[in-house]
Coordinates of C-alpha atoms and ligand atoms in Angstrom, one line a residue:
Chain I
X1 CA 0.0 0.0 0.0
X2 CA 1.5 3.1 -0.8
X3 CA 2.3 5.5 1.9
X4 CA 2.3 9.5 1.1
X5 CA 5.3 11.1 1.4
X6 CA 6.2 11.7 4.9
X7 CA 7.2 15.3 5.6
X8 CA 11.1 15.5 6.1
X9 CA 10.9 15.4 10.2
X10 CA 11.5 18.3 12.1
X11 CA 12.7 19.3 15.3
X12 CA 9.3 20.1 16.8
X13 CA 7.8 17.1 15.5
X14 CA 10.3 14.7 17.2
X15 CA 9.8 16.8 20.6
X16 CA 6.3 16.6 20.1
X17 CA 6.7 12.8 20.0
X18 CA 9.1 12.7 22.5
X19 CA 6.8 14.9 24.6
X20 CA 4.1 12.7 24.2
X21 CA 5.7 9.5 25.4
X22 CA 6.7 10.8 28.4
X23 CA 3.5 11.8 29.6
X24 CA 1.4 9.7 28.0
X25 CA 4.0 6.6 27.5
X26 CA 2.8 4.8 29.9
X27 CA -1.1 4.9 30.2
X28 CA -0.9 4.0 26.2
X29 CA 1.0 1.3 27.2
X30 CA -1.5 -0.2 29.8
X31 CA -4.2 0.6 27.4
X32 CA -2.9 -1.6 25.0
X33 CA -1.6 -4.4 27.6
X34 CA -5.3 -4.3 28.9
X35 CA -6.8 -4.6 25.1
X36 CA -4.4 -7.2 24.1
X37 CA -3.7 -9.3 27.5
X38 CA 0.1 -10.0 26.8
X39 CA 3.2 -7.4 26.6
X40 CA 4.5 -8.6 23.7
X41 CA 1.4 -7.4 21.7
X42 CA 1.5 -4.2 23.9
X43 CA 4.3 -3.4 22.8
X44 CA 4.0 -3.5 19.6
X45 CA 0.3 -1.8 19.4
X46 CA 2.3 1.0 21.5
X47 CA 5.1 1.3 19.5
X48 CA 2.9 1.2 16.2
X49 CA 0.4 4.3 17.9
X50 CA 3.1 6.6 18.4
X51 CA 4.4 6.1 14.8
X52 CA 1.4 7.1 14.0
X53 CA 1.5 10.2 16.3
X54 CA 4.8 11.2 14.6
X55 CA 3.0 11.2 11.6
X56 CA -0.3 12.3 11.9
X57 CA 1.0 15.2 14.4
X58 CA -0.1 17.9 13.2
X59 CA -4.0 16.1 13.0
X60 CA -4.0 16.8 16.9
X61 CA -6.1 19.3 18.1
X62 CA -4.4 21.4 21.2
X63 CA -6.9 22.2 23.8
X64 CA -8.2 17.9 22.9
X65 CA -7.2 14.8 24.8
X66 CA -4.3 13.4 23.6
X67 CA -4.9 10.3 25.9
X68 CA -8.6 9.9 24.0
X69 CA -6.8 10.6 20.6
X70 CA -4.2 7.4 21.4
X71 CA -6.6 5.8 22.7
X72 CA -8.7 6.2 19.6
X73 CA -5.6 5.4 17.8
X74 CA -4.3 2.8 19.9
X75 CA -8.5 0.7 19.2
X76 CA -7.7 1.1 15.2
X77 CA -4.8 -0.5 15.1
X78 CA -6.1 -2.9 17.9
X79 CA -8.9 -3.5 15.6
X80 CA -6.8 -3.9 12.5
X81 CA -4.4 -6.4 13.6
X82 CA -7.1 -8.6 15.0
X83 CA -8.7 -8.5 11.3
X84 CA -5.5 -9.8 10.1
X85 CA -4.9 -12.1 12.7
X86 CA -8.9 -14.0 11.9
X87 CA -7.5 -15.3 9.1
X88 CA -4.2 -17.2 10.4
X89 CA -5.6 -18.0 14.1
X90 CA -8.8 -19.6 15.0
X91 CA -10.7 -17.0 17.0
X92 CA -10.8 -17.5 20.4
X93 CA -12.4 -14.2 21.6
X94 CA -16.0 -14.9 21.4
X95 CA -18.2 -12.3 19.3
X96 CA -20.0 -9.4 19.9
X97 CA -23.1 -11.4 20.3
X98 CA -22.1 -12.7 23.8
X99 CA -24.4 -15.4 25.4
X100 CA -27.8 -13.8 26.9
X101 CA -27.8 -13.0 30.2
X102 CA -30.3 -14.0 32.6
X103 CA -33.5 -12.8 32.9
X104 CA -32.8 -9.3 33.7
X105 CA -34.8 -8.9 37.2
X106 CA -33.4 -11.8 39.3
X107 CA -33.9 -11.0 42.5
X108 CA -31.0 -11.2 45.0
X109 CA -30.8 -12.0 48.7
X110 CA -30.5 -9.3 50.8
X111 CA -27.2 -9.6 51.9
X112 CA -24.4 -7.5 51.9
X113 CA -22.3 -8.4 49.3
X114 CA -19.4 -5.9 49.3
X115 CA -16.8 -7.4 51.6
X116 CA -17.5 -10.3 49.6
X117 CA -17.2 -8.7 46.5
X118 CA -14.1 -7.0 47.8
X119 CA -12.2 -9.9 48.4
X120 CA -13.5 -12.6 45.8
X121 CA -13.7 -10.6 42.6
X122 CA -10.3 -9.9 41.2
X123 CA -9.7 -13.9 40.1
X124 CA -13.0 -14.6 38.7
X125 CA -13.2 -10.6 36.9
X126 CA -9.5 -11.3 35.5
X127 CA -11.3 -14.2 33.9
X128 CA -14.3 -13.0 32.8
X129 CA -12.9 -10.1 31.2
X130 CA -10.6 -12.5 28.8
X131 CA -14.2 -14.2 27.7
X132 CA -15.7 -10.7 26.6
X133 CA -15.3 -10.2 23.3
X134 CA -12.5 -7.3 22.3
X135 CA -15.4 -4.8 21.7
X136 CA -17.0 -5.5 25.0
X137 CA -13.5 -5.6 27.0
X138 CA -13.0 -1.9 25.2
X139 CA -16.1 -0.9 26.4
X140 CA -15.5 -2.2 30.1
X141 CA -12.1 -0.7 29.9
X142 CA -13.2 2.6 28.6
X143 CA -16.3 2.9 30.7
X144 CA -14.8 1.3 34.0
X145 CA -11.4 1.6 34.0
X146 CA -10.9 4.7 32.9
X147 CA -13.9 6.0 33.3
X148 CA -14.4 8.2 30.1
X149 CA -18.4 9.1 29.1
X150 CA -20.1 7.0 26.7
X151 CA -20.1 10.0 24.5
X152 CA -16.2 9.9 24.8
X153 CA -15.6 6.1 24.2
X154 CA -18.0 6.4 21.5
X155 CA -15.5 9.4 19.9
X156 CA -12.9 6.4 20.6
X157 CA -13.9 3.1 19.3
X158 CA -16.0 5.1 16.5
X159 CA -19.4 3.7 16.7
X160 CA -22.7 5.2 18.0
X161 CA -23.7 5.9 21.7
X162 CA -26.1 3.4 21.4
X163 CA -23.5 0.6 20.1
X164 CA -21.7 1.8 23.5
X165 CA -24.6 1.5 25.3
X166 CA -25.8 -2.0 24.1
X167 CA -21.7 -3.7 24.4
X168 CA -21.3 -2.2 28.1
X169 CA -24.5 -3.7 28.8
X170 CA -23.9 -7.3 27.5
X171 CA -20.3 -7.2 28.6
X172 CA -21.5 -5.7 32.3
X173 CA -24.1 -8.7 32.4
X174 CA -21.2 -11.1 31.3
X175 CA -19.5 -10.3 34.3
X176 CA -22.3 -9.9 36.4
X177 CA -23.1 -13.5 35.6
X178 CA -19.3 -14.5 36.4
X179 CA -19.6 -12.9 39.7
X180 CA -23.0 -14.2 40.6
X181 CA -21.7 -17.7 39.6
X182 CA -18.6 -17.8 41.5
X183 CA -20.6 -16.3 44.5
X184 CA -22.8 -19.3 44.7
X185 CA -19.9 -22.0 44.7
X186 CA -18.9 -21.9 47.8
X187 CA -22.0 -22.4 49.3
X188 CA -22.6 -25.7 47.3
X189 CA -21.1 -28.4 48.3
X190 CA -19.6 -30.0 45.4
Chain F
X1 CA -43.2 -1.7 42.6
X2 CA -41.6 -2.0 39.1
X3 CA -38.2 -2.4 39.5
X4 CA -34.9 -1.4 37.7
X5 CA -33.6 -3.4 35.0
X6 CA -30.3 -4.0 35.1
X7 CA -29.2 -1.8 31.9
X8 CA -30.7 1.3 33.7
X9 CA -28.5 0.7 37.1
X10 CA -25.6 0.1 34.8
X11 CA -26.6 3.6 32.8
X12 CA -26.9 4.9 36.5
X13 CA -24.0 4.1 37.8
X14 CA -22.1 5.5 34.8
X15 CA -24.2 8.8 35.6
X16 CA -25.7 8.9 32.1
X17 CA -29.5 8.8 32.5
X18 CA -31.1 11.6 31.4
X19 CA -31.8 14.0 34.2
X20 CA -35.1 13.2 35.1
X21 CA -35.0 9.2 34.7
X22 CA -32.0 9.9 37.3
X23 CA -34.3 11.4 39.6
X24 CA -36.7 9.0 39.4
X25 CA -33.6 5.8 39.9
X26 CA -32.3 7.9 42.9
X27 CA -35.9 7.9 44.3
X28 CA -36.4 3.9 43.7
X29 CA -33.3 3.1 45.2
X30 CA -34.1 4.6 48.3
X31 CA -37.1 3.1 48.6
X32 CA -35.9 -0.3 47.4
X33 CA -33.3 -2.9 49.0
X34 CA -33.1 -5.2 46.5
X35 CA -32.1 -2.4 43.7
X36 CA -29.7 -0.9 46.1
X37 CA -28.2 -4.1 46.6
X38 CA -27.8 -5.0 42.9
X39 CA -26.3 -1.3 42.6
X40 CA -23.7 -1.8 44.9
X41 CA -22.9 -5.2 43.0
X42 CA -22.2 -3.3 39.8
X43 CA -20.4 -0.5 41.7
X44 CA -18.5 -3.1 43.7
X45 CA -17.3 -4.7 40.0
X46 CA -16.7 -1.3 38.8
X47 CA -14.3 -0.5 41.9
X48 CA -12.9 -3.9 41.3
X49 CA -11.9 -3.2 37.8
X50 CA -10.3 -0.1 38.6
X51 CA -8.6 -1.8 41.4
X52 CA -7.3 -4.4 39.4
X53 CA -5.8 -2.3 36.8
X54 CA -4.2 -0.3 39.1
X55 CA -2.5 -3.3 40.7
X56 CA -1.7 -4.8 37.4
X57 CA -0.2 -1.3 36.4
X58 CA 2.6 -2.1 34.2
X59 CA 5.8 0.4 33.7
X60 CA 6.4 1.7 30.1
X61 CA 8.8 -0.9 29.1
X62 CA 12.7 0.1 29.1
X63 CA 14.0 0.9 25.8
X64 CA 10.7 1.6 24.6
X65 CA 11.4 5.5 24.2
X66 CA 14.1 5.1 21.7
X67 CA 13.1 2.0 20.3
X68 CA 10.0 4.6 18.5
X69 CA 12.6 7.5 18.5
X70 CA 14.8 5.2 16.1
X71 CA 11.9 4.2 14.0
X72 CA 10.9 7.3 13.7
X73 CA 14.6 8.7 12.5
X74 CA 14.4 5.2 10.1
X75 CA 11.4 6.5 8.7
X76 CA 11.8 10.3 8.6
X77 CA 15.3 8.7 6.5
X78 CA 13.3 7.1 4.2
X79 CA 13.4 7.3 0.7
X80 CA 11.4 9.9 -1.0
X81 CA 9.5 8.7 -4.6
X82 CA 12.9 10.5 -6.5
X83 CA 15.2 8.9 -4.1
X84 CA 13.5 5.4 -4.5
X85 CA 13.9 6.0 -8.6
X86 CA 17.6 6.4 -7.2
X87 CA 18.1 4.0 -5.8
X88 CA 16.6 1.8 -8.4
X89 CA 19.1 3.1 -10.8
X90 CA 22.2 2.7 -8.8
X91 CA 24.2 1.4 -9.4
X92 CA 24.1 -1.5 -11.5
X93 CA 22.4 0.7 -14.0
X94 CA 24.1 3.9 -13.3
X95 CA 27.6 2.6 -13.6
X96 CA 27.1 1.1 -17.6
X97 CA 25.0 4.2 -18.0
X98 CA 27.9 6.7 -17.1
X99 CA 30.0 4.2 -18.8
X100 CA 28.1 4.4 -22.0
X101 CA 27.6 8.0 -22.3
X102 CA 31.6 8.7 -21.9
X103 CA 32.0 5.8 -24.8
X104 CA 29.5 8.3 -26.6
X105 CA 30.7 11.2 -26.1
X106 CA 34.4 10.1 -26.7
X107 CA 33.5 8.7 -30.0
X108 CA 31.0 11.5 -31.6
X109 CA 33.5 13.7 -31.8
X110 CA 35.4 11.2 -33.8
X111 CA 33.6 12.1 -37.2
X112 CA 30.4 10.8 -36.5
X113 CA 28.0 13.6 -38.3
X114 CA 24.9 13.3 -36.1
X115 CA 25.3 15.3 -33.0
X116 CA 26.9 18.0 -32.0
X117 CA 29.8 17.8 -30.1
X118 CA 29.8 17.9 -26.7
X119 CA 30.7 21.1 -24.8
X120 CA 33.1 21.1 -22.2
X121 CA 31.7 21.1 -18.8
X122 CA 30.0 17.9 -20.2
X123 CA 33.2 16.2 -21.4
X124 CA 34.5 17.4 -18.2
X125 CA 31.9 15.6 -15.9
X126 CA 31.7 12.3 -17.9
X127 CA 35.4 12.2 -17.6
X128 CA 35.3 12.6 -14.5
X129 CA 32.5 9.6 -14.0
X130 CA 34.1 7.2 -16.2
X131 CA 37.3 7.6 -14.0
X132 CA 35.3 7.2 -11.1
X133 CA 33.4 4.1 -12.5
X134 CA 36.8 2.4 -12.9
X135 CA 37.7 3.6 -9.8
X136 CA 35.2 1.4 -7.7
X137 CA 32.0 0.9 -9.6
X138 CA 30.0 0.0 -6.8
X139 CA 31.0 2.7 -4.4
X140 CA 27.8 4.0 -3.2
X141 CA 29.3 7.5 -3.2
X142 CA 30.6 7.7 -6.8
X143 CA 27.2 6.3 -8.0
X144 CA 25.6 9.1 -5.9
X145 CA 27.8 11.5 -7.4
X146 CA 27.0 10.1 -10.8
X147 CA 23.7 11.0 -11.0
X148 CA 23.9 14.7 -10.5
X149 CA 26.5 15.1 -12.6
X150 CA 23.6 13.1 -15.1
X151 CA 21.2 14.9 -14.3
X152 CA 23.1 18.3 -15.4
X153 CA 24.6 16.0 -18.5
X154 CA 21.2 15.5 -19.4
X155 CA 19.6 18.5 -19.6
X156 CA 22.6 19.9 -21.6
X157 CA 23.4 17.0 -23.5
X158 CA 20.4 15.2 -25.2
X159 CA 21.4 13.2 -28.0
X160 CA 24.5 11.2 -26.8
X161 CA 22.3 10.6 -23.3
X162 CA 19.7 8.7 -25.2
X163 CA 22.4 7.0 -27.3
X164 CA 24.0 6.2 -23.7
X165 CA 21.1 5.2 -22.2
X166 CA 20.6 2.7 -24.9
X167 CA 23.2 1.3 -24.8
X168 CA 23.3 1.2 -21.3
X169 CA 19.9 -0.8 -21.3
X170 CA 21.9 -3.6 -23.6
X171 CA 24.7 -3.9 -21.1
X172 CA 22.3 -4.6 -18.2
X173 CA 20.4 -6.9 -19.8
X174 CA 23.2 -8.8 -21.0
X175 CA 24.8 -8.9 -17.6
X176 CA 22.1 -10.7 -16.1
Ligands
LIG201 ZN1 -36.4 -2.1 43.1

């Protein structure tokens, strides 16, 4: 694919570059360890955004977030590579279309369940979030982890509020179900 | 009592229900145990998340800085279209080409009616080139230096260039 001619580089540009790993270095990083799961791949996807910050520099709006324009950068490429990988690997992330959850208004026993919660969670979460497909563990990510609006994530991963809406939903009802499930085990006797 | 779905508390929790359904939420939660208790499920997951990211926190990698800063320098070093064309011509092209035209030019003034005869700066420069293709043809520097002086011997020299270039084409072909 032909690229167009890159602009000879100039001093400003590198220091813009430079600029931005420094500050932003290392939440791109974790952004793309989180997407990805392994720090091979993060390293690469990182390496592969800010080439494209060097060369689409002058694209960035001052006065923006640069971390929501990586991060936008950071899902393309993320996006892209797992197009190219569908054909060589067999996919294991499941799709979009995650299984239903249950019937919306199961009632709970009254319990309190955040010391639970607190304690229990991180195994069976790390888990559940490798099940979600990448689209729903963007969402989570974006939404939860660092907390950006839907409006914002939407501005990220380039799809409607709505598509924000409906994948945070299924992948929050994923985990939900995860939680729920693991919550119950001990009580069984198996 | 109609109680939440599950969507709403997560659209709750995430503050983006329009103002009034978030009045209304607020109001049902407060009346209602069983909603607040799945709410502070989903916060609880929420906060978990965040924890766990922040526990998994991962340094930027060493190296990492100037592993982009020397792609970058590769790339802002790459070729441009002309200096691809270049580098396609040098210099296994370049050197029978440079060879060719001083052939030409040392023979068309050797009777040969159909051109005029080079002018000096030209014989001057593909002297200069065929010493330097004897020299060491495959130096990368007198191949470099070869095609600006072509570049000037072309656009002052017409005739014996296409001649050269000719007969240029025939010597890299037959060299394969
Ligand atoms: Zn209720």
């Amino acid at each position: 694919m032909p690229r167009k001619p890159v602009e000879p580089s100039t001093p400003e540009q590198n220091a813009f570059v430079e600029r931005a790993i420094e500050q932003y270095g290392k939440a791109t990083y974790n952004f793309a360890y989180r997407l990805t799961g392994n720090e091979a791949d993060a390293r690469d996807l990182t390496q592969d955004a800010f080439i494209r910050v060097y060369r689409a520099w002058r694209s960035f709006q001052p006065g923006t977030s640069f971390l929501s324009w990586i991060y936008r950068i950071v899902t393309n490429l993320h996006r892209d590579e797992l197009r190219r990988r569908k054909g060589r690997f067999q996919e294991e992330i499941p799709e979009d279309n995650a299984p239903q959850e249950f019937g919306g208004q199961k009632p709970l026993a009254v319990h309190p369940i955040d010391d639970y919660v607190e304690r229990q969670l991180s195994e069976p979460l790390s888990r559940a979030l490798r099940r979600l497909s990448s689209e729903q563990r963007q969402v989570i990510i974006l939404a939860d982890i660092e907390e950006y609006s839907y409006q914002e994530i939407a501005d990220i991963m380039g799809c409607s509020i709505g598509t924000v809406r409906s994948r945070l939903h299924r992948a929050r009802a994923l985990l939900r179900r995860l939680v729920l499930q693991e919550q119950e085990r001990p009580q069984q006797t198996r | 009592m109609q109680h939440l779905g599950n969507d709403t508390i997560i659209d709750y929790l995430h503050r983006e229900l329009a103002p009034g359904e978030d009045a209304a939420v607020l109001m049902h939660l407060e009346a209602c145990a069983d909603c607040s208790v799945r709410l502070n499920l989903e916060s609880a997951i929420g906060g978990r998340l965040r924890a766990q990211a922040k526990a998994e926190e991962l340094d930027l990698p060493l190296g990492m800085r100037e592993a982009i800063m020397a792609r970058i320098a590769a790339e802002a070093a790459a070729p441009t279209p002309w200096e691809r064309l270049a580098a396609w011509l040098r210099p296994a092209v370049v050197v029978p080409v440079v060879a060719a035209a001083a052939l030409a030019a040392v023979l068309i003034p050797m009777g040969t009616q159909h051109a005029a005869a080079p002018t000096l700066p030209v014989m001057y420069y593909l002297e200069e080139h065929a010493a330097h293709a004897q020299e060491n043809p495959l130096a990368d520097r007198s191949a470099t230096v070869m095609m600006t002086s072509l570049e000037r011997t072309a656009s002052t020299e017409t005739v014996p260039m296409m001649q050269a270039v000719n007969a240029a084409s025939l010597v890299d072909s037959g060299a394969r």
